[in-house]
XYZ file of C-alpha atoms in Angstrom:
779
model
C -0.041 0.004 -0.094
C 1.752 2.759 -1.434
C 1.714 6.503 0.458
C -1.680 8.064 0.344
C -3.430 5.136 -0.324
C -5.990 3.406 1.875
C -8.076 0.506 1.285
C -11.881 0.708 1.085
C -14.283 -1.111 2.841
C -14.390 -4.168 0.335
C -10.394 -4.001 -0.254
C -10.283 -1.620 -2.908
C -7.811 1.581 -3.051
C -7.319 5.062 -5.181
C -4.809 6.845 -5.976
C -3.017 10.086 -5.478
C -5.395 10.625 -1.838
C -8.347 10.454 -4.010
C -10.950 8.058 -4.469
C -12.480 6.336 -1.417
C -10.981 7.436 1.975
C -11.578 4.532 4.011
C -15.284 5.254 5.511
C -17.192 5.062 2.084
C -16.466 8.908 1.429
C -14.819 9.657 -1.895
C -13.455 12.730 -0.571
C -9.926 14.156 -1.075
C -8.600 15.301 1.942
C -6.620 17.810 0.748
C -9.195 19.305 -1.010
C -10.171 22.876 0.370
C -12.638 22.994 3.561
C -15.548 24.258 1.860
C -15.449 21.684 -1.072
C -14.767 18.819 1.627
C -17.930 19.966 3.453
C -20.063 19.573 0.530
C -18.394 16.552 -0.127
C -18.971 15.259 3.635
C -22.532 16.412 3.532
C -23.444 14.682 0.445
C -22.206 11.358 1.887
C -24.322 11.708 4.968
C -27.326 13.045 3.106
C -26.921 9.460 1.832
C -26.802 7.666 4.657
C -30.099 9.457 5.867
C -31.942 8.276 2.749
C -30.731 5.092 2.227
C -29.023 4.003 5.576
C -31.882 2.492 7.502
C -35.010 4.132 5.970
C -34.574 6.849 7.883
C -36.939 9.250 5.847
C -39.643 6.927 5.401
C -39.571 6.298 8.989
C -39.966 10.282 9.107
C -42.839 10.514 6.644
C -44.675 7.641 8.382
C -44.019 9.345 12.203
C -45.585 12.957 10.517
C -48.271 10.682 9.031
C -49.141 9.314 11.924
C -48.900 12.039 14.184
C -51.500 13.826 11.350
C -54.152 10.941 11.815
C -54.270 11.040 15.286
C -54.242 14.859 15.567
C -57.559 14.910 13.605
C -58.509 12.553 15.706
C -57.764 14.251 18.857
C -59.322 17.765 16.863
C -62.675 16.305 16.607
C -62.645 14.822 20.257
C -61.801 18.866 21.255
C -65.034 20.042 18.948
C -67.307 17.919 20.455
C -66.178 17.948 23.931
C -64.654 21.336 24.556
C -66.062 25.002 24.806
C -64.797 26.387 21.537
C -62.082 29.303 21.954
C -64.792 31.758 20.316
C -67.101 30.668 22.911
C -63.986 31.427 25.734
C -63.597 34.784 24.363
C -67.577 35.436 24.318
C -67.542 34.328 27.699
C -64.736 36.908 28.437
C -66.227 39.616 26.638
C -69.389 38.968 28.612
C -67.474 39.157 31.728
C -68.288 35.966 32.617
C -64.496 34.750 32.633
C -60.692 35.645 32.809
C -57.386 34.969 32.123
C -56.324 31.758 33.723
C -53.906 31.799 36.582
C -51.614 28.946 37.921
C -52.404 31.014 41.493
C -56.292 29.860 40.906
C -59.560 31.064 39.588
C -60.536 32.937 43.129
C -63.511 34.758 43.903
C -65.549 35.940 46.740
C -69.364 34.970 47.856
C -71.313 36.284 51.084
C -73.205 34.357 53.652
C -75.726 35.285 55.742
C -76.841 33.612 59.334
C -78.371 34.147 63.127
C -74.948 33.304 64.132
C -71.477 32.504 62.506
C -71.957 29.004 62.720
C -75.090 28.988 60.802
C -74.390 30.876 57.802
C -75.894 30.124 54.523
C -75.277 31.265 51.168
C -76.998 34.353 49.201
C -78.826 32.317 47.420
C -80.610 29.944 49.859
C -81.785 33.792 51.252
C -83.782 34.367 48.325
C -82.668 37.400 47.567
C -83.959 38.979 44.437
C -82.839 41.481 41.956
C -84.976 42.808 39.115
C -82.226 45.106 37.244
C -80.662 41.809 36.570
C -83.350 39.004 36.539
C -81.236 37.780 39.486
C -84.468 35.776 41.120
C -82.609 34.842 43.398
C -79.030 36.635 43.706
C -76.147 33.181 43.640
C -72.456 33.584 44.856
C -70.084 34.255 43.862
C -70.721 38.249 44.267
C -67.726 39.712 43.322
C -65.264 38.183 40.928
C -62.248 39.336 38.663
C -64.751 39.661 35.859
C -66.659 42.401 38.067
C -63.796 44.265 38.469
C -62.501 43.967 34.899
C -65.981 45.416 33.952
C -65.381 48.109 36.526
C -61.762 49.092 34.746
C -59.460 47.286 36.770
C -58.286 44.161 35.160
C -57.439 41.188 37.447
C -56.842 37.849 37.449
C -58.632 36.662 40.811
C -60.127 38.338 43.615
C -59.101 36.668 47.327
C -58.760 37.470 50.963
C -61.779 39.014 51.598
C -62.467 41.770 54.674
C -65.507 43.747 55.739
C -65.565 46.997 57.387
C -69.037 48.001 58.290
C -69.945 51.692 58.619
C -73.442 52.725 59.461
C -75.661 51.011 55.926
C -72.713 50.487 54.111
C -70.601 48.013 53.913
C -67.194 47.774 52.672
C -65.297 44.796 51.504
C -61.255 44.657 50.544
C -59.478 42.234 49.122
C -56.581 41.484 47.461
C -56.797 41.585 43.655
C -54.295 40.069 40.898
C -53.351 42.914 38.729
C -53.451 41.712 35.169
C -50.724 44.421 34.235
C -48.226 44.092 36.787
C -48.973 40.074 37.862
C -48.781 41.198 41.525
C -51.523 41.817 44.667
C -53.163 45.122 45.108
C -55.658 46.013 47.667
C -58.869 46.849 46.092
C -62.150 47.981 47.511
C -65.992 47.288 46.968
C -69.385 49.000 48.336
C -72.512 47.356 49.056
C -75.767 48.985 50.420
C -77.713 46.095 49.673
C -76.518 43.705 52.716
C -73.887 42.471 50.369
C -76.341 41.484 47.582
C -74.744 44.047 45.165
C -71.300 45.348 45.190
C -69.867 48.446 43.639
C -66.217 48.434 42.514
C -64.528 51.549 43.993
C -61.310 51.091 42.599
C -57.990 50.265 44.047
C -56.868 50.934 47.526
C -53.135 50.249 48.266
C -51.047 49.737 45.670
C -47.398 49.020 46.264
C -44.228 48.048 44.863
C -44.238 44.579 45.978
C -47.077 41.973 46.400
C -49.991 42.705 48.674
C -52.670 40.146 50.133
C -54.560 39.656 53.515
C -55.801 43.669 53.571
C -56.924 42.966 57.682
C -58.739 46.363 58.239
C -59.565 47.041 62.017
C -60.735 50.534 64.008
C -58.724 52.102 67.188
C -59.097 55.100 68.947
C -61.910 56.248 66.066
C -59.260 55.740 62.986
C -59.511 53.156 60.460
C -56.303 50.970 59.943
C -54.927 48.468 57.451
C -52.509 45.583 58.422
C -51.963 43.944 54.782
C -49.679 41.402 54.229
C -46.195 42.476 52.847
C -43.848 39.603 53.432
C -42.307 40.353 49.664
C -40.839 43.739 51.740
C -39.945 41.277 54.782
C -41.950 43.715 57.238
C -45.358 44.308 58.673
C -46.769 47.108 58.148
C -49.906 49.261 59.484
C -51.393 51.936 57.289
C -53.970 54.357 57.938
C -56.665 55.755 56.016
C -56.654 59.342 55.173
C -59.734 59.461 52.805
C -61.730 56.512 53.728
C -61.668 53.599 51.804
C -59.245 54.895 49.038
C -56.751 57.201 50.478
C -53.694 55.082 52.799
C -50.355 56.232 54.743
C -47.916 54.132 56.099
C -48.081 54.683 59.662
C -45.397 52.277 61.282
C -43.727 49.347 60.229
C -44.507 47.151 63.078
C -42.391 44.524 62.473
C -39.437 43.813 60.710
C -40.075 40.268 59.812
C -41.669 38.367 56.308
C -44.862 37.730 58.240
C -47.696 35.588 56.562
C -51.313 36.473 56.566
C -51.075 38.639 60.402
C -54.138 39.852 62.489
C -54.579 42.095 65.743
C -57.314 41.797 67.772
C -57.957 42.969 71.360
C -58.931 40.460 73.707
C -59.405 40.464 77.623
C -57.266 43.610 77.973
C -54.282 43.167 75.692
C -53.782 42.993 71.867
C -52.552 39.781 70.635
C -51.214 39.710 66.886
C -51.104 36.220 65.560
C -49.211 35.268 62.223
C -46.536 33.308 60.719
C -43.153 33.137 59.328
C -42.102 30.576 57.266
C -38.725 32.316 56.483
C -37.521 31.393 59.940
C -35.060 28.452 60.507
C -37.175 24.991 60.612
C -40.375 26.647 60.009
C -42.626 24.412 58.344
C -44.917 26.315 55.396
C -48.284 27.015 56.054
C -47.929 24.806 59.342
C -46.179 27.222 61.387
C -47.680 30.057 63.618
C -46.350 32.591 66.273
C -48.279 34.830 68.631
C -47.365 38.639 69.773
C -48.983 40.738 72.767
C -48.429 44.585 73.186
C -50.461 47.309 74.693
C -51.156 48.994 71.772
C -52.014 47.417 67.595
C -48.852 49.428 66.705
C -46.500 47.908 69.155
C -43.934 47.476 70.569
C -45.015 43.878 70.140
C -42.953 40.776 72.501
C -43.180 37.411 71.776
C -45.256 34.525 73.412
C -43.149 32.318 74.886
C -44.385 29.216 73.366
C -43.409 30.813 69.847
C -43.901 28.950 67.556
C -47.405 27.959 69.122
C -47.225 25.709 65.689
C -44.955 23.957 63.422
C -46.488 21.152 62.067
C -48.328 19.638 59.394
C -50.005 22.096 56.860
C -52.798 20.500 57.250
C -53.520 21.358 60.920
C -55.082 25.063 60.124
C -52.084 26.992 61.808
C -51.609 29.338 59.097
C -54.860 31.898 59.685
C -57.733 32.097 57.319
C -59.438 35.307 58.399
C -60.701 37.732 60.495
C -60.739 36.115 64.433
C -64.415 36.987 66.016
C -65.571 37.114 69.529
C -69.201 35.069 70.139
C -70.728 34.785 73.610
C -67.503 35.979 74.957
C -64.964 33.134 73.143
C -62.496 34.063 71.144
C -62.361 31.951 67.580
C -59.457 31.992 65.463
C -59.705 30.935 61.820
C -57.016 28.935 60.095
C -56.331 27.378 56.556
C -55.759 23.647 55.822
C -53.236 23.366 53.243
C -53.402 19.795 53.164
C -54.265 18.478 49.381
C -53.894 21.934 48.083
C -52.855 25.213 49.082
C -56.050 26.800 50.416
C -57.905 23.495 50.486
C -60.505 24.470 53.078
C -61.073 26.614 56.411
C -61.247 25.439 59.976
C -62.402 27.024 63.138
C -60.636 26.984 66.484
C -62.250 27.576 69.961
C -59.338 29.350 71.735
C -59.485 28.134 75.387
C -56.303 29.588 77.025
C -54.660 32.915 75.711
C -52.373 34.047 78.041
C -48.114 35.531 77.786
C -47.011 32.254 78.437
C -50.211 29.452 77.412
C -51.932 29.037 74.447
C -54.355 26.359 73.657
C -57.418 25.963 70.827
C -59.901 23.337 69.793
C -61.149 22.876 66.979
C -65.082 23.055 66.209
C -67.800 22.610 63.024
C -67.346 25.707 61.006
C -71.390 25.375 60.169
C -70.634 25.892 56.458
C -72.034 23.754 54.114
C -69.241 21.762 51.713
C -69.603 22.489 48.106
C -70.975 19.537 46.223
C -70.869 20.511 42.094
C -66.985 19.780 41.994
C -65.463 22.369 39.348
C -68.910 23.817 38.587
C -69.199 25.287 42.167
C -67.049 28.685 42.549
C -65.593 27.276 45.793
C -65.382 23.600 44.520
C -62.225 22.799 44.847
C -60.856 25.237 47.850
C -61.737 28.021 49.828
C -59.628 29.172 52.483
C -60.492 32.661 53.969
C -63.689 33.474 56.050
C -64.441 36.923 57.428
C -67.752 36.760 59.784
C -69.162 39.963 61.433
C -72.359 41.586 63.084
C -74.455 43.790 61.526
C -76.125 46.393 63.792
C -79.448 44.466 62.794
C -78.286 41.427 64.555
C -77.507 39.536 61.523
C -74.186 37.902 61.154
C -72.834 38.522 57.650
C -69.495 36.605 55.970
C -67.444 36.761 53.321
C -65.740 33.664 51.995
C -63.228 32.974 48.565
C -63.507 30.206 46.886
C -61.537 28.818 43.648
C -63.093 25.873 41.082
C -59.347 24.369 40.726
C -56.516 23.660 43.392
C -53.344 25.357 43.190
C -51.374 25.095 40.177
C -53.598 23.232 38.182
C -52.988 25.244 34.766
C -48.955 24.232 35.179
C -49.500 20.656 36.035
C -52.274 20.266 33.084
C -49.481 21.269 31.080
C -47.093 19.168 32.152
C -49.677 16.289 31.520
C -50.584 17.148 28.317
C -47.048 17.520 27.148
C -45.886 14.289 28.737
C -49.303 12.222 26.930
C -47.728 13.839 23.615
C -44.308 12.138 24.122
C -45.985 8.929 25.085
C -47.910 9.331 21.175
C -44.395 9.760 19.783
C -43.050 6.597 21.359
C -46.769 4.816 20.127
C -46.196 6.023 16.825
C -42.211 4.675 16.713
C -43.678 1.607 18.061
C -46.452 1.182 15.166
C -43.776 2.203 12.929
C -41.405 -0.285 14.140
C -43.827 -3.052 13.604
C -45.441 -2.188 10.206
C -41.356 -1.907 8.945
C -41.617 1.585 8.026
C -39.318 2.590 10.968
C -36.006 0.144 10.520
C -33.876 1.898 13.292
C -34.765 3.996 16.228
C -31.688 5.939 16.524
C -29.601 6.925 12.990
C -26.823 4.489 12.334
C -24.411 6.415 12.347
C -24.846 7.762 15.981
C -24.277 3.882 16.621
C -20.891 2.129 17.563
C -21.374 0.094 14.881
C -22.455 2.467 11.911
C -21.619 2.541 8.259
C -17.996 2.350 7.349
C -15.262 3.006 9.526
C -14.422 6.349 11.314
C -11.802 8.945 10.911
C -8.648 8.704 12.724
C -9.859 11.702 14.563
C -13.270 10.782 15.510
C -12.189 7.365 16.898
C -9.862 9.275 19.150
C -12.451 11.610 20.197
C -14.622 8.576 20.679
C -12.246 6.513 23.288
C -11.297 9.927 24.593
C -14.758 10.267 25.578
C -16.040 7.452 27.441
C -19.854 8.809 28.148
C -20.037 9.309 24.087
C -19.041 5.324 23.992
C -21.451 4.207 26.440
C -24.447 6.314 24.627
C -23.264 4.652 21.011
C -23.535 1.251 22.631
C -26.671 1.714 24.325
C -28.097 3.306 20.870
C -26.754 -0.095 19.192
C -28.579 -2.264 21.432
C -31.590 -0.172 20.641
C -31.590 -0.667 17.473
C -32.030 -4.506 17.848
C -35.532 -3.641 18.969
C -37.377 -3.588 15.670
C -36.011 -6.969 14.562
C -37.322 -8.368 17.675
C -40.104 -6.906 17.845
C -41.074 -7.776 14.807
C -40.291 -11.331 15.003
C -42.491 -11.648 18.192
C -45.685 -9.817 16.754
C -46.506 -10.814 13.085
C -48.394 -8.117 11.521
C -49.576 -10.396 8.524
C -51.748 -12.367 10.963
C -55.101 -11.839 12.486
C -53.443 -11.337 16.320
C -50.757 -9.529 15.044
C -53.134 -6.844 13.264
C -55.461 -7.132 16.576
C -52.320 -5.868 18.662
C -51.436 -3.111 16.187
C -55.126 -1.611 16.504
C -54.938 -2.088 20.217
C -51.791 -0.064 20.389
C -53.123 2.589 17.764
C -56.305 2.823 19.874
C -53.802 3.656 22.969
C -52.201 6.084 20.721
C -55.783 7.720 20.099
C -56.351 7.488 24.116
C -53.288 9.437 24.916
C -53.505 11.989 21.977
C -56.687 13.084 23.281
C -55.707 13.149 26.702
C -52.986 15.174 25.913
C -55.133 17.593 23.794
C -57.709 17.716 26.920
C -54.713 18.217 28.792
C -53.257 21.476 26.986
C -56.278 22.980 25.606
C -59.369 21.542 27.459
C -59.425 24.409 30.087
C -60.058 23.563 33.729
C -63.004 21.480 32.653
C -65.618 23.294 34.606
C -68.766 24.471 32.879
C -69.051 27.746 34.806
C -72.052 30.213 34.820
C -72.682 33.297 32.941
C -72.603 36.957 34.603
C -75.514 39.453 33.899
C -75.077 42.812 34.947
C -73.196 41.950 38.153
C -75.179 39.021 39.340
C -75.168 35.352 39.057
C -78.127 33.725 39.405
C -80.037 30.035 39.768
C -83.124 28.045 38.483
C -85.153 25.659 38.620
C -85.198 22.072 36.447
C -88.585 20.897 35.924
C -89.063 17.418 33.985
C -92.473 15.637 33.409
C -91.894 11.094 33.515
C -93.396 8.370 34.642
C -92.522 4.928 35.814
C -91.234 3.378 32.297
C -88.320 5.895 31.928
C -86.837 5.620 35.298
C -83.315 4.337 33.389
C -83.403 8.107 31.738
C -84.576 9.704 34.639
C -81.470 8.845 36.733
C -78.650 9.690 34.350
C -80.522 12.994 33.734
C -80.876 13.496 37.339
C -77.033 12.703 37.709
C -75.705 15.158 35.136
C -78.289 18.007 35.258
C -77.493 18.120 39.289
C -74.125 19.146 38.635
C -75.040 22.080 36.616
C -73.516 25.233 38.356
C -77.069 27.109 38.313
C -79.642 24.535 39.278
C -80.925 25.343 42.515
C -83.436 22.236 42.761
C -84.839 19.798 40.355
C -88.846 18.897 40.616
C -89.848 15.586 38.737
C -93.428 15.661 38.163
C -94.676 12.275 38.359
C -97.713 11.556 35.867
C -98.172 7.476 36.308
C -96.871 4.734 38.230
C -95.184 4.027 41.432
C -93.170 6.983 41.959
C -89.419 6.797 43.397
C -87.884 8.066 46.280
C -85.814 11.119 46.248
C -82.959 8.925 47.722
C -82.936 6.869 44.439
C -81.017 9.541 42.451
C -77.518 10.605 42.576
C -78.044 14.084 43.143
C -76.112 17.326 44.743
C -79.301 19.596 44.580
C -82.347 18.438 46.382
C -84.894 16.374 44.274
C -88.751 16.788 44.660
C -91.078 14.410 43.124
C -94.479 15.665 42.552
C -97.306 13.041 42.230
C -99.920 14.383 39.942
C -103.513 13.132 40.734
C -103.959 12.193 37.018
C -101.820 11.787 33.823
C -102.051 14.661 31.904
C -99.577 16.736 29.928
C -100.600 20.199 31.551
C -99.042 19.135 34.811
C -95.989 20.303 33.258
C -97.346 23.828 33.580
C -99.137 23.382 36.751
C -98.598 26.268 39.408
C -96.189 25.463 42.159
C -95.635 27.861 44.758
C -93.320 25.540 46.357
C -90.916 26.585 43.297
C -88.370 29.466 44.879
C -86.964 30.981 41.413
C -89.012 32.878 38.623
C -86.388 30.711 35.986
C -87.359 27.413 35.142
C -85.921 25.086 32.726
C -88.769 22.438 31.018
C -86.580 19.664 30.148
C -87.733 16.482 28.998
C -85.901 13.837 30.983
C -84.422 12.043 27.424
C -82.729 14.818 26.298
C -79.078 15.139 27.207
C -76.499 18.864 26.601
C -73.707 20.320 28.342
C -74.065 22.274 31.081
C -72.267 24.880 29.256
C -75.316 24.841 26.996
C -77.809 25.109 29.443
C -75.867 27.980 31.112
C -76.017 30.125 27.782
C -79.676 29.521 27.495
C -79.877 30.422 30.807
C -77.921 33.805 30.399
C -79.566 34.876 27.159
C -83.110 34.132 29.165
C -81.853 36.641 32.053
C -81.598 39.132 28.901
C -85.090 38.173 27.900
C -87.115 37.240 30.632
C -90.387 37.928 29.175
C -89.430 35.273 26.215
C -89.706 31.727 25.863
C -85.882 30.790 25.254
C -85.007 27.617 24.266
C -83.043 25.341 21.776
C -85.538 23.800 19.342
C -87.167 26.169 17.144
C -89.794 25.450 14.503
C -91.302 27.952 12.121
C -95.366 28.188 11.558
C -96.790 28.677 8.493
C -98.305 27.998 5.274
C -102.205 27.288 4.378
C -103.054 25.608 5.976
C -101.057 25.524 8.667
C -98.640 21.960 9.396
C -96.279 21.198 12.145
C -92.792 20.415 10.941
C -88.857 19.751 11.730
C -86.154 22.209 12.733
C -84.714 21.536 9.362
C -87.537 23.395 7.732
C -87.262 26.540 9.772
C -83.379 26.351 9.062
C -84.399 26.055 4.963
C -86.537 28.882 5.194
C -84.123 31.104 7.852
C -86.690 31.880 10.500
C -88.708 30.730 13.406
C -91.777 31.551 15.291
C -92.355 28.748 17.826
C -89.698 27.752 20.640
C -90.237 23.606 21.840
C -90.470 24.143 25.910
C -89.247 20.461 26.130
C -86.038 22.314 26.200
C -86.958 26.216 27.332
C -86.576 28.782 30.023
C -89.536 30.000 30.971
C -90.763 32.876 33.346
C -92.572 30.627 36.045
C -94.735 33.247 37.275
C -95.932 34.900 33.938
C -95.910 31.104 31.754
C -97.574 29.406 34.853
C -100.428 32.368 35.212
C -101.107 32.586 31.574
C -101.088 28.811 30.966
C -103.600 28.274 34.127
C -106.099 31.070 33.318
C -109.900 30.623 33.165
C -109.484 31.557 29.715
C -107.083 29.057 28.301
C -109.693 26.064 29.565
C -110.400 25.183 25.953
C -106.886 24.993 25.121
C -106.108 22.707 28.030
C -108.868 19.991 27.491
C -107.601 20.091 23.545
C -104.126 18.871 25.106
C -105.947 16.101 27.459
C -107.750 15.440 24.359
C -104.653 15.002 22.430
C -102.124 14.062 24.883
C -100.362 16.293 22.518
C -99.458 20.169 21.718
C -98.886 22.001 25.690
C -95.474 23.409 24.296
C -97.341 24.436 21.399
C -100.483 26.233 23.258
C -97.847 28.049 25.652
C -96.223 29.365 22.730
C -99.564 30.477 21.224
C -100.697 32.256 24.634
C -97.049 34.159 24.481
C -98.036 35.383 21.062
C -101.310 36.323 21.819
C -100.498 38.415 24.643
C -97.994 40.121 23.329
C -97.010 41.746 19.754
C -93.549 42.003 20.164
C -90.668 39.157 20.276
C -91.486 36.300 22.554
C -89.466 33.437 21.707
C -85.569 33.152 21.589
C -83.094 30.495 20.502
C -79.670 29.027 21.265
C -78.593 26.520 19.458
C -76.504 23.841 21.706
C -73.632 22.508 20.843
C -74.819 18.997 20.881
C -77.691 17.261 22.182
C -78.533 13.330 22.657
C -82.132 12.085 22.771
C -81.321 9.070 25.332
C -85.112 7.820 24.845
C -83.601 5.997 21.817
C -81.897 3.750 23.856
C -84.165 2.785 26.355
C -86.650 2.688 23.938
C -89.028 4.552 26.018
C -90.085 7.135 23.608
C -93.026 8.785 24.031
C -93.616 9.904 20.197
C -92.565 6.947 18.171
C -94.563 7.478 15.163
C -93.322 10.768 13.907
C -95.967 11.191 10.989
C -98.897 10.640 13.867
C -97.342 12.785 16.176
C -96.878 15.418 13.511
C -100.552 15.168 11.999
C -101.852 15.886 15.445
C -99.830 18.787 16.268
C -101.021 20.358 13.012
C -104.460 19.807 13.862
C -103.498 21.289 17.108
C -102.283 24.606 15.299
C -105.486 25.162 13.205
C -107.623 24.787 16.659
C -105.206 27.029 18.666
C -105.328 29.630 15.790
C -109.001 29.759 15.887
C -108.977 30.408 19.564
C -105.851 32.741 20.194
C -104.729 34.090 16.981
C -102.260 33.146 14.531
C -98.778 32.529 14.605
C -97.825 32.886 10.510
C -97.219 36.432 10.342
C -94.671 36.432 13.133
C -90.795 35.565 11.999
C -87.618 35.889 13.318
C -84.481 35.185 11.856
C -81.601 32.678 13.040
C -79.191 35.572 15.550
C -75.898 34.686 14.655
C -74.965 35.783 18.214
C -77.390 33.098 19.595
C -77.009 30.646 16.819
C -73.011 30.437 17.732
C -71.587 31.371 20.607
C -71.600 34.469 21.039
C -73.774 35.474 23.916
């Protein structure tokens, strides 16, 4: 072998330093760098295209992801609230920007004592201007502040200050721009049912929260948490409630969630210092005492009085209160997640040397609707005070999701997508589309010989050598799997199909975690208030399977207050037979009549009633959208199934006829919101006796009759359509459909149209176009 001549892989040689240089490359090493780079680039491109089918594997990989992504997109379209619906909710004031700290909001409670507090919706407080019959929690949200010109991500840590007939509410508001906590203030003159957002009371260069407001010697003070500043600061009101001045730094410690209370001749300061050595976060509590709320403060002999598990309730969770001469402290349980729940403690001993407290029942009912409840995941702050009337009022914050949920959801979504990538590679290996898991030239047995410099570098870098050996062993897996699973057999095809199904499930799971939001079907805010409605359905014993599924689903919708089951025939079930988180009332009727659907019922506590057949299943978000549209137009029938009545003679037709003619003038009350007072009075008036008799004769047309009564009473619009994302008729699965013969059903209804037109006037002259805002999602 002459100088400058290297033997190629097959033993061939080249002269003059040209030709094959020993590793399969026909590159002259004496060439200039640019030429040599082009030569080597062509070589590696050849390896990519031909070495192990990497190019085909890449095409297969991307193709599978497109297929799986399309399936996941279809799943998202069916299961999620579309992005434009989310945008519409935010524009309507019903939602705020997602925040990793949560979506906290504030509710109000009332009671005869601090141990018997009930939410505002249980007090049946009505507000006509917002069609809130009744007003429901939460009463202050980030949407409330944003609408008032103070954009925020959440509101939390509420404290009350009662001044005559006015109630002021101070709370932490996370600023949407600076992403730090400011102290905001609202005012109510109707005992907390309606709140006017006054603005920002205190804004510093650091995070503020827990605005503990108190009175001392005729002056109003605020002691917010300023742990980020490393100080405990007290501010004095110059012009209450919006102008404050720093009065004193009472402690140079980063105290968390601190309060001051005058008890038995001394002032006591409770707070947590999580910066101290050995301190357990959310499980530490210190006590200090003084002759003045402005200090100087002396530490309790047993400090820290708590340094234990975070679930114990050591960290303060609101204002302490005195009832019947006994001091009670509110703590927060942070065991499962930050701010999971509020705990109440009765202080039995509080001296300079001793401290003892025992837990007592809080007296506030635990939320049952999960994430559809505004405080379903956690509630960590409570302030209870007695009004001049003697009644007790409390404010509590709550959240639908645990702390850090958005980040955790994103991580789980990315992990699911990564698992899908592994599944796709596995399918490619079994089908032969993927020849190797890693490129062959990464392994220690790549094509051709390595250059001397590469070999020297590889020997000197043991980690790289181990990685290449691992890659070589990994590339032995595909032949083994293909030998174990024969895809040309029935069993092999079933295995591949099963693995693909796992990939579909993982892809849908990933999309759900990343784009599915917090999983809550939240209510819609209207003119500063939320409200509730009664769900009413009419059924009989043959449809009990439908009814149980129906009650379980709809009882968890956020705005449902009660479910009334109008039982027309057969042995009625017990309310305890249903899996419901709201009261279920079985109203047994004396005779089987469709008129029972609209019978007067003084036990219904809400103005809004959703008449919904027990065989219709739709999302809670669709129901909430319909309720919000009804609150905008409470004098109308607002529903989900439109019809167009016209022609000569009048003929009853399906929804597609209304779609074809681009208008409607009737809403079926099998899925519609109505005003219980207005609708039931109309339907049961003496003038409608003949119409009710016709309904009994045909055992049909009760919804048609109500539409005629609404139209006959007003010359303006009387119906409103809201398009559901999807709706399922479950009677088709149970075989218990009421109207099995569609032709006969439509013929009877056509007869009703003719009769009712003679009795109450026609509908044919009325027609309203489908509203793009409500036919879509912009509500």
